[in-house]
Amino acid sequence: MPVISVTLLPGYDEGTEERLVQRLALAARSVIAAPAAGTTSFVMHANTYQRDGRVVRKGGAPHPDASALVGDFLARVEARELDAARQLLAPGFVMRFPGGALMTRLEELLAWARERYQRVAKRIERIDESWGDGVTTVHCSGTLHGVLLDGFAFEGVRFIDRFEVVGGLILRQEVWNDLAEVRPRAV
Amino acid sequence: MPVISVTLLPGYDEGTEERLVQRLALAARSVIAAPAAGTTSFVMHANTYQRDGRVVRKGGAPHPDASALVGDFLARVEARELDAARQLLAPGFVMRFPGGALMTRLEELLAWARERYQRVAKRIERIDESWGDGVTTVHCSGTLHGVLLDGFAFEGVRFIDRFEVVGGLILRQEVWNDLAEVRPRAV
Amino acid sequence: MPVISVTLLPGYDEGTEERLVQRLALAARSVIAAPAAGTTSFVMHANTYQRDGRVVRKGGAPHPDASALVGDFLARVEARELDAARQLLAPGFVMRFPGGALMTRLEELLAWARERYQRVAKRIERIDESWGDGVTTVHCSGTLHGVLLDGFAFEGVRFIDRFEVVGGLILRQEVWNDLAEVRPRAV
Amino acid sequence: MPVISVTLLPGYDEGTEERLVQRLALAARSVIAAPAAGTTSFVMHANTYQRDGRVVRKGGAPHPDASALVGDFLARVEARELDAARQLLAPGFVMRFPGGALMTRLEELLAWARERYQRVAKRIERIDESWGDGVTTVHCSGTLHGVLLDGFAFEGVRFIDRFEVVGGLILRQEVWNDLAEVRPRAV
Amino acid sequence: MPVISVTLLPGYDEGTEERLVQRLALAARSVIAAPAAGTTSFVMHANTYQRDGRVVRKGGAPHPDASALVGDFLARVEARELDAARQLLAPGFVMRFPGGALMTRLEELLAWARERYQRVAKRIERIDESWGDGVTTVHCSGTLHGVLLDGFAFEGVRFIDRFEVVGGLILRQEVWNDLAEVRPRAV
Amino acid sequence: MPVISVTLLPGYDEGTEERLVQRLALAARSVIAAPAAGTTSFVMHANTYQRDGRVVRKGGAPHPDASALVGDFLARVEARELDAARQLLAPGFVMRFPGGALMTRLEELLAWARERYQRVAKRIERIDESWGDGVTTVHCSGTLHGVLLDGFAFEGVRFIDRFEVVGGLILRQEVWNDLAEVRPRAV
């Protein structure tokens, strides 16, 4: 136990249905202490489906994988491919970085960064997805390494980013890290 | 669509089954763009169940709500009820705070804090749960307010905590915040 | 084939669930030429049910049997128990009889009848129910017998009544019969 | 609630399965006060099916739509396409019209009509289907318009026809209308 | 895979439902190479059930365990409790022993045995049940030990009995063994 | 009742699924007194299936029909097609015949037989399959006919063979018959 059956209209690709059965199993096992070996989940296809008095012939589109989306976004920003990164942002996108104001454009972010680092990059250690009502929250944490403006090199500096993904696009990014802890204080 | 049916042995309380149907619906809607109105999930009871050649008469125990567990833990630590807080920790518990070393005992945390703040408290704005294989990750974010050792009062300082909950107990806590960004630098 | 399963919340009485499995079988057999012997329908109970983001603990109330309701109404009118009959009428009730205007009150009907018959009664031969979207239509047909004002006795005069039942009350009655065909013409 | 699943062998056309899920939903909602939004019905395909010790590879044939069949029949009779109309009649077909005897052949009907009208036609306002055990009853009601033999033109004269459809053919027609009420009495 | 669900009316005892899920799993695994760990079978209860136009409120009675029945029969015969043994026999019972004629009464069997052994008893090593259409066949095999009329003692003599169990009673017993092989030939 | 649904991954041939629904029905009817007419069993296809944290795309292979396998084996041995017969044997195969020692090779069997018969053949009257955990037992019974070494011709001599089939190969054969009972004793 448990046995989880999800009935869908046909038409989804294999990867979408796999993500579905995996997540249903995880959701169930987050509520009850069921071993993986005893947790079965599967997709059944309904051939004809009606709700609310209407026959529906096609299910809702698959969402892109939110974790992969966030990974792409971070990689594009790190590579300074701003046009490509921007395609992953929802209207109304905002981001906030440590000690900084709310920003809405990637150019602002780059300007903000230019005043802080010569360069910086992430080593992502964990990605956690949270499945909410209309929003998937992605937390991505690990360590930063790079060089500050003054040439101070750092690595192993803990960071965490929190993303809200809505409709397959990033609506919000919040960033925390320990850089302020580790950089040498001005004397 | 989708229609999600989960078959369980009877014996769970109402709240457990409600969490189950809610999470199954969220898990499914994280994969496909199904409106809440078209997402149905329900618990069916199997009367007799066999897997692996054995009849099982009772399902796995319900897990405590990981978000509530984390909320309790934070409240107990804030109230300095260390014995009560400790009951929520798994063997092998570790925690790491900004700029600090790995700690394993709550007393270390208090000592570390005493060197930093006169007092500090959290305003929790969001709790995000991530349902993993054997572990539920809880991210809790919001703002800190309090007074530093030197009397500097602060509020609205962003923080985020990441907890790993295993078997209904907290195994790991990681904390990030912007305090180092906002406190005045020594001259 | 077909095998029809209907999943409900528990709480319905036996008669309601029996009507349900009977009607589901009839509905299916109206579409495909399935023999009764090969048509299976059954009620399963969901223990916990969620749709549209909300857990529902109780299903919609059972409707009264529309055919029985119509039978009661006809019997009460025939017995001139107008108060009792009126309890079965929905707000906005209208009725129309052969050659007559639209009436809204049972008193009008009695007045209309008093100008036509000394007495009249129905022998109901068939009741047909039609299950529509929010309305159940009941057709009731058979023969009339009675005595006209002028003493002319009749029987075997075909009639049919069409009722619209909404929310367990009668919203509309239409009556047809052959009385005008059979009564002797004035010379 | 309710969630209605009907398991069928594959091979039906889309329209048949759509009628099936629509009718199952209506049948269920005739018994309990379930809103359309909360009523789900769907067709699942069994790949291999056995009952009564025999594997069956093909389900019973779909029935023609009884309402459409009746509509066709009325149109063909009105257009005096008697051969075409006759193809829709079951062996043993009988019909009865106001004040008239039982007829078995469409030619009798035309002869009967010729003594009554120069012409007559129907405006169908409602068609109600009743799904019985081996028989679908169709009631069709609305108004007549036309010209009597003596040149008296009429319209808005209420009528209702009751058809019994068995095995996709019409077995019985009963007709009522108010023509006798409205035509001027001979002096 | 496979996931086997059997829908029953409630009312069976726990042991009956356990036998049911066990046998369904074995039946499935006899057809496809599914590991026990991946074979799930469970009983669901239908609350209201209709087939063939009739609502059925109670399922067919459980059959007694055919292997236990056969074991009881053999023990009773061995203990010469003929009345008790006879209660397990169906009308029309027949039995056949090595080299012997068809017998219908247990007394005949005892007479036949008296001419062969001073005593004989079975060590049952395996019982195999075969589930047929209206009949369960039980094969019971192992070894005999005892003493022949002439005092010759034997043991480890292979035997097999084949029983047909119908409606919870034994209809037929066929016995084979190697006694004729092992007993010393008369010189 | 009962209604048995087995959910499988697609990919099995028609014959395999037919055997499956037949055996599930027989297994259920061996436990409860359900008439064949009221016993429904069917195969549903899961499109995507996960257990134990892994998505599985293909179900376990179908087993060969154990009764047919045994029939083939007996025919090949009778025809002295030893190479072909040997292909149906599992590693570790053993067989035991009346009064004989355990044999492991078909050549031993032929040698053993040559000392007993000029020829012998089986008339199979019944084959019974028993579905166990990892093993299917096949009992095959009927009569022998043939000629002994000394020219004594026999027929109608009862026999029974018990086979254990594992993984589609014969692991064990045990044979009983009445030959020792019927052959004339040496004087």
JSON list of N, CA and C in Angstrom, two decimals, chain A residues 1 3 5 7 9 23 29-31 33 37 49 51 61 63 96 99 126 128-130 133 139 158 160 162 174-175 178 183 185, chain B residues 1 3 5 7 9 23 29-31 33 37 49 51 61 63 96 99 126 128-130 133 139 158 160 162 174-175 178 183 185:
[
{"chain": "A", "resi": 1, "resn": "MET", "atom": "N", "xyz": [0.84, -1.17, 0.00]},
{"chain": "A", "resi": 1, "resn": "MET", "atom": "CA", "xyz": [0.00, 0.00, 0.00]},
{"chain": "A", "resi": 1, "resn": "MET", "atom": "C", "xyz": [0.89, 1.23, 0.00]},
{"chain": "A", "resi": 3, "resn": "VAL", "atom": "N", "xyz": [-1.74, 2.02, -3.32]},
{"chain": "A", "resi": 3, "resn": "VAL", "atom": "CA", "xyz": [-1.84, 1.84, -4.77]},
{"chain": "A", "resi": 3, "resn": "VAL", "atom": "C", "xyz": [-2.49, 3.09, -5.34]},
{"chain": "A", "resi": 5, "resn": "SER", "atom": "N", "xyz": [-3.67, 5.22, -8.58]},
{"chain": "A", "resi": 5, "resn": "SER", "atom": "CA", "xyz": [-4.01, 5.17, -10.00]},
{"chain": "A", "resi": 5, "resn": "SER", "atom": "C", "xyz": [-4.40, 6.57, -10.45]},
{"chain": "A", "resi": 7, "resn": "THR", "atom": "N", "xyz": [-5.94, 8.58, -13.68]},
{"chain": "A", "resi": 7, "resn": "THR", "atom": "CA", "xyz": [-6.60, 8.41, -14.97]},
{"chain": "A", "resi": 7, "resn": "THR", "atom": "C", "xyz": [-6.47, 9.70, -15.76]},
{"chain": "A", "resi": 9, "resn": "LEU", "atom": "N", "xyz": [-6.38, 11.53, -19.93]},
{"chain": "A", "resi": 9, "resn": "LEU", "atom": "CA", "xyz": [-6.57, 11.38, -21.37]},
{"chain": "A", "resi": 9, "resn": "LEU", "atom": "C", "xyz": [-5.22, 11.03, -21.99]},
{"chain": "A", "resi": 23, "resn": "ARG", "atom": "N", "xyz": [6.02, 11.54, -8.82]},
{"chain": "A", "resi": 23, "resn": "ARG", "atom": "CA", "xyz": [5.60, 12.55, -7.85]},
{"chain": "A", "resi": 23, "resn": "ARG", "atom": "C", "xyz": [4.41, 12.08, -7.02]},
{"chain": "A", "resi": 29, "resn": "ARG", "atom": "N", "xyz": [4.02, 9.10, -0.02]},
{"chain": "A", "resi": 29, "resn": "ARG", "atom": "CA", "xyz": [4.99, 8.67, 1.00]},
{"chain": "A", "resi": 29, "resn": "ARG", "atom": "C", "xyz": [5.39, 9.82, 1.92]},
{"chain": "A", "resi": 30, "resn": "SER", "atom": "N", "xyz": [5.07, 11.06, 1.56]},
{"chain": "A", "resi": 30, "resn": "SER", "atom": "CA", "xyz": [5.32, 12.17, 2.49]},
{"chain": "A", "resi": 30, "resn": "SER", "atom": "C", "xyz": [4.26, 12.20, 3.59]},
{"chain": "A", "resi": 31, "resn": "VAL", "atom": "N", "xyz": [3.15, 11.51, 3.37]},
{"chain": "A", "resi": 31, "resn": "VAL", "atom": "CA", "xyz": [2.05, 11.54, 4.34]},
{"chain": "A", "resi": 31, "resn": "VAL", "atom": "C", "xyz": [2.06, 10.29, 5.22]},
{"chain": "A", "resi": 33, "resn": "ALA", "atom": "N", "xyz": [4.08, 6.46, 6.22]},
{"chain": "A", "resi": 33, "resn": "ALA", "atom": "CA", "xyz": [5.38, 5.78, 6.18]},
{"chain": "A", "resi": 33, "resn": "ALA", "atom": "C", "xyz": [5.29, 4.51, 5.36]},
{"chain": "A", "resi": 37, "resn": "ALA", "atom": "N", "xyz": [9.07, 0.10, -1.84]},
{"chain": "A", "resi": 37, "resn": "ALA", "atom": "CA", "xyz": [8.74, -1.21, -2.42]},
{"chain": "A", "resi": 37, "resn": "ALA", "atom": "C", "xyz": [7.24, -1.48, -2.41]},
{"chain": "A", "resi": 49, "resn": "TYR", "atom": "N", "xyz": [-13.82, 11.25, -21.90]},
{"chain": "A", "resi": 49, "resn": "TYR", "atom": "CA", "xyz": [-13.90, 11.83, -20.55]},
{"chain": "A", "resi": 49, "resn": "TYR", "atom": "C", "xyz": [-14.85, 13.01, -20.55]},
{"chain": "A", "resi": 51, "resn": "ARG", "atom": "N", "xyz": [-16.56, 16.02, -17.86]},
{"chain": "A", "resi": 51, "resn": "ARG", "atom": "CA", "xyz": [-16.81, 16.67, -16.58]},
{"chain": "A", "resi": 51, "resn": "ARG", "atom": "C", "xyz": [-17.51, 17.98, -16.88]},
{"chain": "A", "resi": 61, "resn": "ALA", "atom": "N", "xyz": [-1.77, 20.89, -20.84]},
{"chain": "A", "resi": 61, "resn": "ALA", "atom": "CA", "xyz": [-0.40, 20.71, -21.32]},
{"chain": "A", "resi": 61, "resn": "ALA", "atom": "C", "xyz": [0.52, 20.34, -20.16]},
{"chain": "A", "resi": 63, "resn": "HIS", "atom": "N", "xyz": [3.63, 20.77, -17.80]},
{"chain": "A", "resi": 63, "resn": "HIS", "atom": "CA", "xyz": [4.51, 21.87, -17.39]},
{"chain": "A", "resi": 63, "resn": "HIS", "atom": "C", "xyz": [5.95, 21.48, -17.69]},
{"chain": "A", "resi": 96, "resn": "ARG", "atom": "N", "xyz": [15.47, 39.46, -5.59]},
{"chain": "A", "resi": 96, "resn": "ARG", "atom": "CA", "xyz": [16.09, 40.20, -4.50]},
{"chain": "A", "resi": 96, "resn": "ARG", "atom": "C", "xyz": [17.35, 39.44, -4.09]},
{"chain": "A", "resi": 99, "resn": "GLY", "atom": "N", "xyz": [21.08, 42.03, 0.89]},
{"chain": "A", "resi": 99, "resn": "GLY", "atom": "CA", "xyz": [21.32, 43.43, 1.17]},
{"chain": "A", "resi": 99, "resn": "GLY", "atom": "C", "xyz": [20.85, 44.36, 0.09]},
{"chain": "A", "resi": 126, "resn": "ARG", "atom": "N", "xyz": [21.95, 20.91, -4.00]},
{"chain": "A", "resi": 126, "resn": "ARG", "atom": "CA", "xyz": [20.62, 20.33, -3.84]},
{"chain": "A", "resi": 126, "resn": "ARG", "atom": "C", "xyz": [19.58, 21.22, -4.51]},
{"chain": "A", "resi": 128, "resn": "ASP", "atom": "N", "xyz": [15.40, 21.45, -4.43]},
{"chain": "A", "resi": 128, "resn": "ASP", "atom": "CA", "xyz": [14.18, 20.96, -3.79]},
{"chain": "A", "resi": 128, "resn": "ASP", "atom": "C", "xyz": [12.98, 21.64, -4.43]},
{"chain": "A", "resi": 129, "resn": "GLU", "atom": "N", "xyz": [12.01, 20.82, -4.84]},
{"chain": "A", "resi": 129, "resn": "GLU", "atom": "CA", "xyz": [10.81, 21.38, -5.46]},
{"chain": "A", "resi": 129, "resn": "GLU", "atom": "C", "xyz": [9.63, 21.24, -4.52]},
{"chain": "A", "resi": 130, "resn": "SER", "atom": "N", "xyz": [8.86, 22.26, -4.47]},
{"chain": "A", "resi": 130, "resn": "SER", "atom": "CA", "xyz": [7.67, 22.30, -3.63]},
{"chain": "A", "resi": 130, "resn": "SER", "atom": "C", "xyz": [6.47, 22.56, -4.53]},
{"chain": "A", "resi": 133, "resn": "ASP", "atom": "N", "xyz": [-0.29, 25.30, -5.09]},
{"chain": "A", "resi": 133, "resn": "ASP", "atom": "CA", "xyz": [-1.51, 25.51, -5.87]},
{"chain": "A", "resi": 133, "resn": "ASP", "atom": "C", "xyz": [-1.24, 26.58, -6.93]},
{"chain": "A", "resi": 139, "resn": "HIS", "atom": "N", "xyz": [13.89, 25.48, -4.53]},
{"chain": "A", "resi": 139, "resn": "HIS", "atom": "CA", "xyz": [15.02, 25.96, -3.74]},
{"chain": "A", "resi": 139, "resn": "HIS", "atom": "C", "xyz": [16.27, 25.25, -4.23]},
{"chain": "A", "resi": 158, "resn": "ARG", "atom": "N", "xyz": [28.32, 29.33, 1.39]},
{"chain": "A", "resi": 158, "resn": "ARG", "atom": "CA", "xyz": [26.97, 28.77, 1.24]},
{"chain": "A", "resi": 158, "resn": "ARG", "atom": "C", "xyz": [26.01, 29.77, 0.58]},
{"chain": "A", "resi": 160, "resn": "ILE", "atom": "N", "xyz": [21.72, 29.99, -1.06]},
{"chain": "A", "resi": 160, "resn": "ILE", "atom": "CA", "xyz": [20.43, 29.36, -1.38]},
{"chain": "A", "resi": 160, "resn": "ILE", "atom": "C", "xyz": [19.62, 30.34, -2.21]},
{"chain": "A", "resi": 162, "resn": "ARG", "atom": "N", "xyz": [15.71, 30.88, -3.89]},
{"chain": "A", "resi": 162, "resn": "ARG", "atom": "CA", "xyz": [14.30, 30.45, -3.87]},
{"chain": "A", "resi": 162, "resn": "ARG", "atom": "C", "xyz": [13.61, 31.04, -5.09]},
{"chain": "A", "resi": 174, "resn": "GLU", "atom": "N", "xyz": [14.62, 34.83, -4.97]},
{"chain": "A", "resi": 174, "resn": "GLU", "atom": "CA", "xyz": [15.20, 35.41, -3.75]},
{"chain": "A", "resi": 174, "resn": "GLU", "atom": "C", "xyz": [16.52, 34.69, -3.52]},
{"chain": "A", "resi": 175, "resn": "VAL", "atom": "N", "xyz": [17.54, 35.46, -3.19]},
{"chain": "A", "resi": 175, "resn": "VAL", "atom": "CA", "xyz": [18.87, 34.88, -3.03]},
{"chain": "A", "resi": 175, "resn": "VAL", "atom": "C", "xyz": [19.43, 35.22, -1.64]},
{"chain": "A", "resi": 178, "resn": "ASP", "atom": "N", "xyz": [26.33, 33.67, 2.23]},
{"chain": "A", "resi": 178, "resn": "ASP", "atom": "CA", "xyz": [27.17, 34.05, 3.37]},
{"chain": "A", "resi": 178, "resn": "ASP", "atom": "C", "xyz": [28.32, 34.96, 2.97]},
{"chain": "A", "resi": 183, "resn": "ARG", "atom": "N", "xyz": [33.65, 37.89, 3.74]},
{"chain": "A", "resi": 183, "resn": "ARG", "atom": "CA", "xyz": [34.61, 38.83, 3.15]},
{"chain": "A", "resi": 183, "resn": "ARG", "atom": "C", "xyz": [35.25, 39.66, 4.27]},
{"chain": "A", "resi": 185, "resn": "ARG", "atom": "N", "xyz": [36.47, 42.41, 6.59]},
{"chain": "A", "resi": 185, "resn": "ARG", "atom": "CA", "xyz": [35.94, 43.73, 6.87]},
{"chain": "A", "resi": 185, "resn": "ARG", "atom": "C", "xyz": [36.99, 44.79, 6.55]},
{"chain": "B", "resi": 1, "resn": "MET", "atom": "N", "xyz": [-9.93, 16.10, -15.71]},
{"chain": "B", "resi": 1, "resn": "MET", "atom": "CA", "xyz": [-8.78, 15.22, -15.57]},
{"chain": "B", "resi": 1, "resn": "MET", "atom": "C", "xyz": [-7.71, 15.93, -14.74]},
{"chain": "B", "resi": 3, "resn": "VAL", "atom": "N", "xyz": [-8.02, 12.15, -12.71]},
{"chain": "B", "resi": 3, "resn": "VAL", "atom": "CA", "xyz": [-8.74, 11.51, -11.60]},
{"chain": "B", "resi": 3, "resn": "VAL", "atom": "C", "xyz": [-7.74, 10.60, -10.89]},
{"chain": "B", "resi": 5, "resn": "SER", "atom": "N", "xyz": [-6.94, 8.09, -7.81]},
{"chain": "B", "resi": 5, "resn": "SER", "atom": "CA", "xyz": [-7.50, 7.23, -6.78]},
{"chain": "B", "resi": 5, "resn": "SER", "atom": "C", "xyz": [-6.35, 6.59, -6.00]},
{"chain": "B", "resi": 7, "resn": "THR", "atom": "N", "xyz": [-5.62, 3.76, -3.12]},
{"chain": "B", "resi": 7, "resn": "THR", "atom": "CA", "xyz": [-6.21, 2.66, -2.37]},
{"chain": "B", "resi": 7, "resn": "THR", "atom": "C", "xyz": [-5.35, 2.38, -1.15]},
{"chain": "B", "resi": 9, "resn": "LEU", "atom": "N", "xyz": [-5.30, 0.68, 3.07]},
{"chain": "B", "resi": 9, "resn": "LEU", "atom": "CA", "xyz": [-5.98, -0.05, 4.13]},
{"chain": "B", "resi": 9, "resn": "LEU", "atom": "C", "xyz": [-6.68, 0.96, 5.03]},
{"chain": "B", "resi": 23, "resn": "ARG", "atom": "N", "xyz": [-2.25, 16.44, -1.31]},
{"chain": "B", "resi": 23, "resn": "ARG", "atom": "CA", "xyz": [-0.90, 16.38, -1.88]},
{"chain": "B", "resi": 23, "resn": "ARG", "atom": "C", "xyz": [-0.87, 15.64, -3.21]},
{"chain": "B", "resi": 29, "resn": "ARG", "atom": "N", "xyz": [-0.84, 18.28, -10.36]},
{"chain": "B", "resi": 29, "resn": "ARG", "atom": "CA", "xyz": [-0.93, 19.60, -10.99]},
{"chain": "B", "resi": 29, "resn": "ARG", "atom": "C", "xyz": [0.44, 20.25, -11.15]},
{"chain": "B", "resi": 30, "resn": "SER", "atom": "N", "xyz": [1.45, 19.71, -10.49]},
{"chain": "B", "resi": 30, "resn": "SER", "atom": "CA", "xyz": [2.80, 20.23, -10.72]},
{"chain": "B", "resi": 30, "resn": "SER", "atom": "C", "xyz": [3.37, 19.71, -12.03]},
{"chain": "B", "resi": 31, "resn": "VAL", "atom": "N", "xyz": [2.77, 18.65, -12.55]},
{"chain": "B", "resi": 31, "resn": "VAL", "atom": "CA", "xyz": [3.28, 18.03, -13.78]},
{"chain": "B", "resi": 31, "resn": "VAL", "atom": "C", "xyz": [2.48, 18.47, -15.01]},
{"chain": "B", "resi": 33, "resn": "ALA", "atom": "N", "xyz": [-0.85, 20.97, -16.57]},
{"chain": "B", "resi": 33, "resn": "ALA", "atom": "CA", "xyz": [-1.61, 22.20, -16.31]},
{"chain": "B", "resi": 33, "resn": "ALA", "atom": "C", "xyz": [-3.09, 21.86, -16.16]},
{"chain": "B", "resi": 37, "resn": "ALA", "atom": "N", "xyz": [-10.33, 22.74, -10.47]},
{"chain": "B", "resi": 37, "resn": "ALA", "atom": "CA", "xyz": [-11.71, 22.29, -10.63]},
{"chain": "B", "resi": 37, "resn": "ALA", "atom": "C", "xyz": [-11.80, 20.94, -11.34]},
{"chain": "B", "resi": 49, "resn": "TYR", "atom": "N", "xyz": [-5.54, -6.89, 1.68]},
{"chain": "B", "resi": 49, "resn": "TYR", "atom": "CA", "xyz": [-4.50, -6.46, 0.76]},
{"chain": "B", "resi": 49, "resn": "TYR", "atom": "C", "xyz": [-3.31, -7.41, 0.86]},
{"chain": "B", "resi": 51, "resn": "ARG", "atom": "N", "xyz": [0.69, -8.11, -0.85]},
{"chain": "B", "resi": 51, "resn": "ARG", "atom": "CA", "xyz": [1.80, -7.86, -1.75]},
{"chain": "B", "resi": 51, "resn": "ARG", "atom": "C", "xyz": [2.95, -8.71, -1.26]},
{"chain": "B", "resi": 61, "resn": "ALA", "atom": "N", "xyz": [2.43, 3.92, 9.36]},
{"chain": "B", "resi": 61, "resn": "ALA", "atom": "CA", "xyz": [1.94, 5.00, 10.22]},
{"chain": "B", "resi": 61, "resn": "ALA", "atom": "C", "xyz": [1.95, 6.33, 9.47]},
{"chain": "B", "resi": 63, "resn": "HIS", "atom": "N", "xyz": [2.96, 10.10, 8.90]},
{"chain": "B", "resi": 63, "resn": "HIS", "atom": "CA", "xyz": [4.04, 10.98, 9.34]},
{"chain": "B", "resi": 63, "resn": "HIS", "atom": "C", "xyz": [3.43, 12.21, 10.00]},
{"chain": "B", "resi": 96, "resn": "ARG", "atom": "N", "xyz": [23.77, 24.42, 10.69]},
{"chain": "B", "resi": 96, "resn": "ARG", "atom": "CA", "xyz": [24.81, 25.37, 10.31]},
{"chain": "B", "resi": 96, "resn": "ARG", "atom": "C", "xyz": [24.15, 26.74, 10.13]},
{"chain": "B", "resi": 99, "resn": "GLY", "atom": "N", "xyz": [28.08, 31.88, 8.41]},
{"chain": "B", "resi": 99, "resn": "GLY", "atom": "CA", "xyz": [29.45, 32.12, 8.83]},
{"chain": "B", "resi": 99, "resn": "GLY", "atom": "C", "xyz": [29.94, 31.20, 9.93]},
{"chain": "B", "resi": 126, "resn": "ARG", "atom": "N", "xyz": [6.74, 32.32, 4.61]},
{"chain": "B", "resi": 126, "resn": "ARG", "atom": "CA", "xyz": [6.39, 31.20, 3.71]},
{"chain": "B", "resi": 126, "resn": "ARG", "atom": "C", "xyz": [7.03, 29.92, 4.22]},
{"chain": "B", "resi": 128, "resn": "ASP", "atom": "N", "xyz": [7.67, 26.10, 2.63]},
{"chain": "B", "resi": 128, "resn": "ASP", "atom": "CA", "xyz": [7.58, 25.28, 1.42]},
{"chain": "B", "resi": 128, "resn": "ASP", "atom": "C", "xyz": [8.06, 23.87, 1.75]},
{"chain": "B", "resi": 129, "resn": "GLU", "atom": "N", "xyz": [7.24, 22.88, 1.41]},
{"chain": "B", "resi": 129, "resn": "GLU", "atom": "CA", "xyz": [7.63, 21.50, 1.68]},
{"chain": "B", "resi": 129, "resn": "GLU", "atom": "C", "xyz": [7.97, 20.79, 0.38]},
{"chain": "B", "resi": 130, "resn": "SER", "atom": "N", "xyz": [9.02, 20.02, 0.46]},
{"chain": "B", "resi": 130, "resn": "SER", "atom": "CA", "xyz": [9.49, 19.27, -0.70]},
{"chain": "B", "resi": 130, "resn": "SER", "atom": "C", "xyz": [9.47, 17.80, -0.31]},
{"chain": "B", "resi": 133, "resn": "ASP", "atom": "N", "xyz": [12.46, 11.23, -1.39]},
{"chain": "B", "resi": 133, "resn": "ASP", "atom": "CA", "xyz": [12.49, 9.78, -1.14]},
{"chain": "B", "resi": 133, "resn": "ASP", "atom": "C", "xyz": [13.03, 9.53, 0.27]},
{"chain": "B", "resi": 139, "resn": "HIS", "atom": "N", "xyz": [11.47, 24.39, 3.69]},
{"chain": "B", "resi": 139, "resn": "HIS", "atom": "CA", "xyz": [12.10, 25.69, 3.65]},
{"chain": "B", "resi": 139, "resn": "HIS", "atom": "C", "xyz": [11.16, 26.69, 4.28]},
{"chain": "B", "resi": 158, "resn": "ARG", "atom": "N", "xyz": [15.97, 39.68, 5.87]},
{"chain": "B", "resi": 158, "resn": "ARG", "atom": "CA", "xyz": [15.53, 38.42, 5.25]},
{"chain": "B", "resi": 158, "resn": "ARG", "atom": "C", "xyz": [16.27, 37.21, 5.81]},
{"chain": "B", "resi": 160, "resn": "ILE", "atom": "N", "xyz": [16.24, 32.59, 5.61]},
{"chain": "B", "resi": 160, "resn": "ILE", "atom": "CA", "xyz": [15.64, 31.34, 5.12]},
{"chain": "B", "resi": 160, "resn": "ILE", "atom": "C", "xyz": [16.29, 30.19, 5.89]},
{"chain": "B", "resi": 162, "resn": "ARG", "atom": "N", "xyz": [16.51, 25.92, 5.99]},
{"chain": "B", "resi": 162, "resn": "ARG", "atom": "CA", "xyz": [16.25, 24.68, 5.26]},
{"chain": "B", "resi": 162, "resn": "ARG", "atom": "C", "xyz": [16.37, 23.51, 6.24]},
{"chain": "B", "resi": 174, "resn": "GLU", "atom": "N", "xyz": [19.80, 24.21, 8.02]},
{"chain": "B", "resi": 174, "resn": "GLU", "atom": "CA", "xyz": [20.75, 25.18, 7.47]},
{"chain": "B", "resi": 174, "resn": "GLU", "atom": "C", "xyz": [20.06, 26.54, 7.50]},
{"chain": "B", "resi": 175, "resn": "VAL", "atom": "N", "xyz": [20.79, 27.56, 7.92]},
{"chain": "B", "resi": 175, "resn": "VAL", "atom": "CA", "xyz": [20.21, 28.89, 8.07]},
{"chain": "B", "resi": 175, "resn": "VAL", "atom": "C", "xyz": [21.01, 29.90, 7.27]},
{"chain": "B", "resi": 178, "resn": "ASP", "atom": "N", "xyz": [20.44, 37.87, 6.09]},
{"chain": "B", "resi": 178, "resn": "ASP", "atom": "CA", "xyz": [21.16, 39.05, 5.60]},
{"chain": "B", "resi": 178, "resn": "ASP", "atom": "C", "xyz": [21.74, 39.89, 6.74]},
{"chain": "B", "resi": 183, "resn": "ARG", "atom": "N", "xyz": [24.26, 44.87, 9.33]},
{"chain": "B", "resi": 183, "resn": "ARG", "atom": "CA", "xyz": [24.83, 45.46, 10.54]},
{"chain": "B", "resi": 183, "resn": "ARG", "atom": "C", "xyz": [25.98, 46.40, 10.16]},
{"chain": "B", "resi": 185, "resn": "ARG", "atom": "N", "xyz": [29.29, 48.18, 9.74]},
{"chain": "B", "resi": 185, "resn": "ARG", "atom": "CA", "xyz": [30.66, 47.72, 9.80]},
{"chain": "B", "resi": 185, "resn": "ARG", "atom": "C", "xyz": [31.43, 48.50, 10.88]}
]
